[in-house]
Structures are given as C-alpha cells and as structure tokens.
C-alpha cells in the first residue's frame, strides 16, 4: 500500500514535470536543419566554410522575421563530412538521428552526397545537394534527393550556345580523366551530334596527378583551334593556363575555364599576365539581376564579411531558404510533408525566378539549375566582379 | 715474456648470447710490438673476442684497455681512430670502389690534415705496387679474386693513419700459398718497420709457428693455454679440442 | 597527327622534364644507398623546398634573385633533414648500424602525412607561385618558359655538382664507402651514424632544390610533391637503386616516353607510359639499368 502510493506519487510528479516541460516546448522548439559540409581535408574546407556562411545568414534572415510555423526559430546542426563518403553518412545519421533535422543540405562533394542519399532513402529525411554535380544524385530518382547545383548537361548546353554565338568552329577540350572531365567531354560530343552543330571538336585528356600538360597542349597547338576549353580542376587548371601561354597558344587562341575558379582571390597572383582575356564559367556576377532575398543576402554578406559573396555561399543560403519555405508551406516539420511541399511548391532563391523540383526525366529529377554565366576578364588584375558578362543562360 | 707494458689488455671480458657464454672472463695481455696468435676450434669465441675489443659488440662484463685507456662503450669508428684496427673473417672490401679508393677510405679516419692524406695516397700506391696490384689500381675491387680481396682488406688496415694494433680474423682461411706468403711477408715487414702489434686468429699452425712467439688457446669461450706453439701443442686438452688436427 | 615538328617538340619537352625528374629521384636513390631506407616522405621535402622558395621570393628577395632563393631553400631543407634524421630515422638502427626494415616505412609515411597536413593547416589548400621574370626561350621548335628552362639547367648543374662531390671529395669517398658496406666504413673509422645525418640532409636537400626550382613552373601547394614521389620511384626502379647515372638516364627515358606516348598514343595514359617502361626494364633487367645484381660484400 505504502509502496503503491509512492510509485503513484512519482508517476504524478513525472507526468506533471514532463507535461509542463513538453507542451510549451512544442511551440518554442526550434526547427533544426542539417548542414553536412567539408570542414577538414581531404575535403575542401574552404568550400565548406563558404557554404556555412551562406547557411548561417539564411537563419538570420528567417529568424529575424520571427522564424517559421508561427514563431519557431530555425537552427543549424553543422557536421564535417571531411569530403569522405563515410564521413558524410555518419554526419547525416547524426543530424537526423540525434538532432532531428527536418532536411539536410550543404553537400559539396558528389561522393558524399551520393552516400548520404543511400541512408536518406531509409531514414526518410530529404537532402538538397548544394554544390554537387554528379548525375547519380538525382538520376536515381530517390524521393528524398533534391539538388540546386548546375548539372553537366546544362553547363555543356551553355558553352555550346556560347560557342555558337561567338562563331567558334574548331574547339579543343583538354580535360582531366575524372568523372567530371570525361563526363563533360562525352556530353559535349553528344550534344554537338544531337544538335548537329558545325563545331569540330578535339578532345584530349590527362591524369589529375599530371603537372606537365605539354604533350596535350602541343597537340592543341597543332590542331589550330579557335577556342581552348580548360577542363582541369584545381592545380591542373592553373597549370594549363600557364603552359598554354608558354606554348604561345593563348592569347591568340582564347581559353574557356570550365568552372568559376578565376574568382578566387589568389587568381591574379598565380596568373598576373596569363589570366587576361580568359573566359570562365561562373554561377554568379554582381552584374546579374537577383531575387529579393538574394539582394538582401548580398548586402548582409558584404556587411558581415567585407567581401562579395561567391556561389558557394549563395547556394548555401538559397538551400536553407528553400528548406525554411518548404517547412512553412508544409505547415509541418514532418519529413514526408516537407518532401511533398518540395515537390509541389515554388520557392524563392538567390537568383531571380522561382525554384521548383519537378519529377522530371533522368538527371533533371528534383533538380534546379541556377543560371549559368560566362564571364571574361578585360585586363590583367581585373576584379572578377567587373568581368564582362559574355554569356548568360536563358537570355 | 718481458716486462714491457701491455698495449692491449682485456680483463674478465665476458659475452653472453642468450644463455650461451661465448666469452668467459677473458684476461689477455699483449705487449707492444708483439705478434700474438689466437687459436681454437670453430665456435670457440675468437671472432666474438675481436668484436668485443673493437666495439662491434658490447661485453656483459669486463674491460678492454688500449694503452691503458678503456674502450668499453666506445663506438667502432672511435676505436679504429684510436689505432685499434681489425679485419673481418668475411672480407669487407668496398666492391664498387676502386682498389685505390679502398685504400684511401681508411684515411678518412685521419683528423683531416692534408699532409696525412697526401702521404697516405702515396703509401696506397706503394702498397698496391708491393702486392702486385698496381695495375688494377682503378679497377673496382669486386673484380678481384678471393685471395686478392684478402690482401686488399689486410692492406686497407695498414692504411689507418693511427694504426698501432692490428687484429686479423682468420686472414689466411682459403687463401692459396702464394698469397699466403705475400700476406705473411707484409705482416712481418710492417711489424719490423713500424713496430706494430698484431693479434692473428688462425687455424694455420705453420703460419702461427712462423709468425707468433706466443699463442693463446681459446676453447669454449675460455683461455685454456698460453705459450709458444710447441709448449701448448703438447697439452692433452688442446689436442683433444682439436680432435686430431695436425699441429705440424 | 604525326609531324616532324610535333615529334621534335615532344622529344625536347621530354628531355627537359626528364632531367628535372632525375633531380627529383636523385635524393631517394642517394638516401637509400647510404642509410639503407626508402624515404616515402621525399615528396614532402620537395614541398618544403617549394614553400621555402615561395616565401623567400615573395616576401624577401623577389623573383630576380631566384637562384639565391633556390640555394637558400635547398639549404633550409637540408637543415630540416639533418635535424630530423637523428630523431626519426636513427632509432631504426637498434644497437648497431644495421637496419630494422619496416621501421623507416612507417616513420616516413607518418612524416609524409604530418608535413602535408601541416602545410594545409598553415597555408591553406590553394596554389601559390613565387612568379618568375625570366623570358621565354625557343628550344628549336619548342617554346619553353624561362623558369622551366632555368630549372632544367640548374638541375643539370646540381647533378654535375653532386657527382663531383661523390667522386672527387673525401666526403664523397666516405659516402661511397658507406653505401658499399656500413660495417666496412665504420671499421675504416667513418662515423656512420653522423654521416647518415649528412646523407639524409643532402638527399632531402636535393628534393628541396627540385621543389624550389619548380615552384614557379608547377606552383606551390600542399600536395605538390606527389609527382616527386611517384616519378622518383619509377626512375630508381628503371635506373637501378643507388645509381646516379642510372637516375639521370632513367629520368630522361621516362620524360621522353611520357612525352612521346602522350603526344602520339593517348594523352590520358601519360602517367602509364613510365610504368610500361618500368615493367619492360624489370622484365629484361630486374635490377634496373644500372643496378647491382647482387650487392657486393
Ligand atoms: N651475434 C651472435 N648471436 C648469438 N650467438 C652468437 C653471435 N655471434 C657468435 N655467436 C655464437 O658464439 C659462439 C662463438 O662464435 P665465434 O666467436 O664466431 O667463434 P669463432 O670465431 O671462434 O669460430 C658460436 O657458438 C656462435 O654461434
Ligand atoms: Mg670466427
């Protein structure tokens, strides 16, 4: 009797305490968004930091407006993927399993994104690829997999349109033998044939660990192209700029760099003269028109970091903004409801125009590609923000 | 034999390999200018004794003294520089170096004076001449025959600038009689000319009799006899250890 | 795509890069022949040399004094090696002067990771360059950058100087004797363990010199030494472990094979032609072109 009383008393206290604790917490409990980014080698820590900066400003934006779902604040659970698939899987499990994230974004390395998607498939919380380009991320048509990065077919379509516009007829592509490089070569070749474009394409590849591209470039020189497409990433891209100039290919033959590396601060230190007149793919230029939140973001970013935002930060911002809007539209933090609203809703992004994630064919499934730009430096040492917009997709 | 102060001495020198006592409290005293023979059956611990004296092995107990100075704990190259030089049972010449370079190498031990080295090079040429190898001075040492290698290794020891005491480990093993004679003559000559001290490990009784006035017998890590070859040749325990090997 | 001009260009380019490769390989083969260990962190000493060159040129001497900077950089790396050897490498010689096999592999791979991560942590992952004011040159039909041509000439000079040091000096005699027989050298009065320090320093210094000379050509970043390690090992297998002329000839052979193969067969396999050459040499002469079949006692 005595004992039963005591148990009952404990139970009552427990329920009371639990109850008081629980009910108000539900209204105030923050909504967690997972951010899986590379913050240490072998990942690209710089990219990770830049994405994180953007994501944090998205929180500032929405929390500054009172949060979501009638007053719940947003918060980030940031995890380091180290650029390794296992790291990405562990990070996804942690943010979803322990921190109860409603969606996970920030992905930079394709392999990390792909590995995380396999876990996401069973755990059910959606992912949004921030800067991952491999086809498999969306081509597998997983319910949970979304992406907002420029994918290869669109990058290729963009530069083919650019070549058409500029009248380039003989084009050399020198690409690294990675998925990225070989993928771009294959896709370019395929689209030229499919669209029956009058472009003669020379394709050459090199191993990523090569430092001497002279053999490839001697063949380029002998081919006498009117455009050289540089599909190196990191050091090989820089080496190709230098070695093409040494062999007197550039500047007579203009060069197009396949991604936005020339906007990095050390670019002119590496290529004080050879960087002039370079074309390069970019995903953002201050000369571009932005959405309302995009404009807010660039201002906030410049105030906070005393420099212009780059694509990584813009997309980090945009993806968190999408999650916030999806939660709002779903009126719920249930992952299933959020997936529903991602599939059916329209979302503001940093670029102008709305983001949608249609159940489209192939790689375009759940995929949104931001606009593509091709910029060109006009003089040595020029700030990339002043570089001329030589091409803008959809214009 | 006489009262001359010993140049090389060991006191209670012992070396244990696991449970096996390879050298057991060796007391040896070699006078300056002496040519001492060490004989004993295979495995008696002769090479071990030389390794202990030249710092290649560290003793478990006991001491080694060169001209009164303890050598225990010194590194082999330091001991060599002090003048206690050795040759190896298995020849350690520098196969890819020329004969001349093989003889120049010991000059590295000189505390770097140009004169010593210049003199040394002249001496190297004389030695090669003396051994009939002058013609091969610039050939790599690996082109030499086995016997010639033995001569070269022995000659290299004589090149050590500070050489005072030379330990030769079985220099005559497997060497033809002509080369053997050349080597014996070289030892006698250097002994006479420079008053060097020698310790020679050998099974060659004829050579021992010719070179050494005093011989030490080592059996199972212990000194069992010391004296002229004829004195010890009469001892039953020594004969037993050699199991009928000829002392002629 | 065959043309005589293209062939000549590719051939010259191959010789130039080959001599530079040889300089990268020299240190590995040299350290092996003295200290009897493979230094897996050689590429990281190349990397140190390249960063030293960058720092000295960018913050102190300027690109016109590149050669002074290269000497200082090589000396710095020598000094680092000289300091590191007794701490990291010497313990592999337990009790004597003969080696413990696996030790050096473990230690130098750990050193590789340490140096690489340190470089990433301190300087960030991005490329830098000390820059160069040297004008381009024409080598026959091949336009060549001034910096690369200078690196080629300096590599030749360094190899010649190194050969002179080995063949004509007393230190060289000590080094050659030690490489033949460590016990023999010790018996001849050579302080083998302190010679190890000098040898290790010289070996990594050669890699550091390559890093310094190539800093403006191949840029400076935390993993810029990877090429040194891979090409270096190919070269010493082709040329024969421990052989200086072997390293030079194998370096040029490798450079030419890669250049011609990448130009006329398929550029994607640029790094594979060296391996083909390597397998060929191994099949015909397992000890390399200039290697010893058996180490002579
Ligand atoms: N480094 C060693 N470790 C273990 N045992 C050894 C070592 N060196 C010699 N021995 C043993 O010590 C004994 C004496 O060897 P050694 O001195 O070479 O004899 P000797 O030169 O008289 O023929 C032998 O039984 C030999 O096996
Ligand atoms: Mg013996």
PDB file of C-alpha atoms in Angstrom, chain B residues 56 75-77 80-81 85-88 90-98 101 104-109 117 121 142 149 160, chain C residues 90 95 98 167-171 173-178 180-193 292 296-297:
ATOM      1  CA  UNK B  56      81.219  -4.145 -32.648  1.00  0.00           C
ATOM      2  CA  UNK B  75      81.847   3.219 -30.975  1.00  0.00           C
ATOM      3  CA  UNK B  76      83.732   1.065 -33.519  1.00  0.00           C
ATOM      4  CA  UNK B  77      84.825   4.075 -35.571  1.00  0.00           C
ATOM      5  CA  UNK B  80      89.525   2.427 -35.114  1.00  0.00           C
ATOM      6  CA  UNK B  81      90.632   6.049 -34.950  1.00  0.00           C
ATOM      7  CA  UNK B  85      92.128  -1.763 -36.270  1.00  0.00           C
ATOM      8  CA  UNK B  86      90.651  -5.044 -37.385  1.00  0.00           C
ATOM      9  CA  UNK B  87      89.950  -7.139 -40.448  1.00  0.00           C
ATOM     10  CA  UNK B  88      86.918  -9.355 -40.853  1.00  0.00           C
ATOM     11  CA  UNK B  90      84.400 -12.449 -44.224  1.00  0.00           C
ATOM     12  CA  UNK B  91      86.162  -9.760 -46.207  1.00  0.00           C
ATOM     13  CA  UNK B  92      84.560  -6.344 -46.053  1.00  0.00           C
ATOM     14  CA  UNK B  93      86.085  -4.597 -49.008  1.00  0.00           C
ATOM     15  CA  UNK B  94      84.094  -1.984 -50.935  1.00  0.00           C
ATOM     16  CA  UNK B  95      83.207  -3.914 -54.086  1.00  0.00           C
ATOM     17  CA  UNK B  96      82.205  -0.990 -56.287  1.00  0.00           C
ATOM     18  CA  UNK B  97      85.075   1.224 -55.210  1.00  0.00           C
ATOM     19  CA  UNK B  98      88.394   1.097 -56.991  1.00  0.00           C
ATOM     20  CA  UNK B 101      89.678   4.115 -53.122  1.00  0.00           C
ATOM     21  CA  UNK B 104      92.087   5.701 -49.376  1.00  0.00           C
ATOM     22  CA  UNK B 105      88.966   5.049 -47.312  1.00  0.00           C
ATOM     23  CA  UNK B 106      90.868   4.473 -44.037  1.00  0.00           C
ATOM     24  CA  UNK B 107      92.465   7.902 -44.479  1.00  0.00           C
ATOM     25  CA  UNK B 108      89.039   9.317 -43.650  1.00  0.00           C
ATOM     26  CA  UNK B 109      89.908   8.452 -40.074  1.00  0.00           C
ATOM     27  CA  UNK B 117      96.065  12.265 -46.677  1.00  0.00           C
ATOM     28  CA  UNK B 121      97.756   8.255 -51.075  1.00  0.00           C
ATOM     29  CA  UNK B 142      84.750  -6.670 -56.913  1.00  0.00           C
ATOM     30  CA  UNK B 149      90.459  -9.446 -51.780  1.00  0.00           C
ATOM     31  CA  UNK B 160      94.800   3.591 -40.962  1.00  0.00           C
TER      32      UNK B 160
ATOM     33  CA  UNK C  90      68.296   6.829 -36.378  1.00  0.00           C
ATOM     34  CA  UNK C  95      72.035  -1.230 -31.048  1.00  0.00           C
ATOM     35  CA  UNK C  98      72.301  -2.356 -39.400  1.00  0.00           C
ATOM     36  CA  UNK C 167      83.639  11.191 -56.941  1.00  0.00           C
ATOM     37  CA  UNK C 168      86.191  13.817 -56.074  1.00  0.00           C
ATOM     38  CA  UNK C 169      85.914  14.705 -52.412  1.00  0.00           C
ATOM     39  CA  UNK C 170      86.764  12.945 -49.173  1.00  0.00           C
ATOM     40  CA  UNK C 171      83.154  13.301 -48.036  1.00  0.00           C
ATOM     41  CA  UNK C 173      84.587   8.796 -50.594  1.00  0.00           C
ATOM     42  CA  UNK C 174      83.080   8.340 -47.131  1.00  0.00           C
ATOM     43  CA  UNK C 175      79.600   8.310 -48.664  1.00  0.00           C
ATOM     44  CA  UNK C 176      80.533   5.851 -51.387  1.00  0.00           C
ATOM     45  CA  UNK C 177      82.300   3.564 -48.929  1.00  0.00           C
ATOM     46  CA  UNK C 178      79.349   3.665 -46.533  1.00  0.00           C
ATOM     47  CA  UNK C 180      79.021  -0.226 -50.109  1.00  0.00           C
ATOM     48  CA  UNK C 181      79.447  -1.519 -46.605  1.00  0.00           C
ATOM     49  CA  UNK C 182      78.356   0.252 -43.468  1.00  0.00           C
ATOM     50  CA  UNK C 183      80.419  -2.082 -41.286  1.00  0.00           C
ATOM     51  CA  UNK C 184      83.426  -1.715 -43.545  1.00  0.00           C
ATOM     52  CA  UNK C 185      83.181   2.064 -43.438  1.00  0.00           C
ATOM     53  CA  UNK C 186      82.901   2.027 -39.690  1.00  0.00           C
ATOM     54  CA  UNK C 187      85.965  -0.170 -39.445  1.00  0.00           C
ATOM     55  CA  UNK C 188      87.774   2.369 -41.576  1.00  0.00           C
ATOM     56  CA  UNK C 189      86.976   4.968 -38.941  1.00  0.00           C
ATOM     57  CA  UNK C 190      83.938   6.579 -40.557  1.00  0.00           C
ATOM     58  CA  UNK C 191      81.317   7.789 -38.082  1.00  0.00           C
ATOM     59  CA  UNK C 192      78.497   6.172 -39.991  1.00  0.00           C
ATOM     60  CA  UNK C 193      75.658   7.460 -37.820  1.00  0.00           C
ATOM     61  CA  UNK C 292      73.771  -4.232 -58.994  1.00  0.00           C
ATOM     62  CA  UNK C 296      78.983  -6.975 -53.334  1.00  0.00           C
ATOM     63  CA  UNK C 297      80.470  -7.509 -49.909  1.00  0.00           C
TER      64      UNK C 297
END
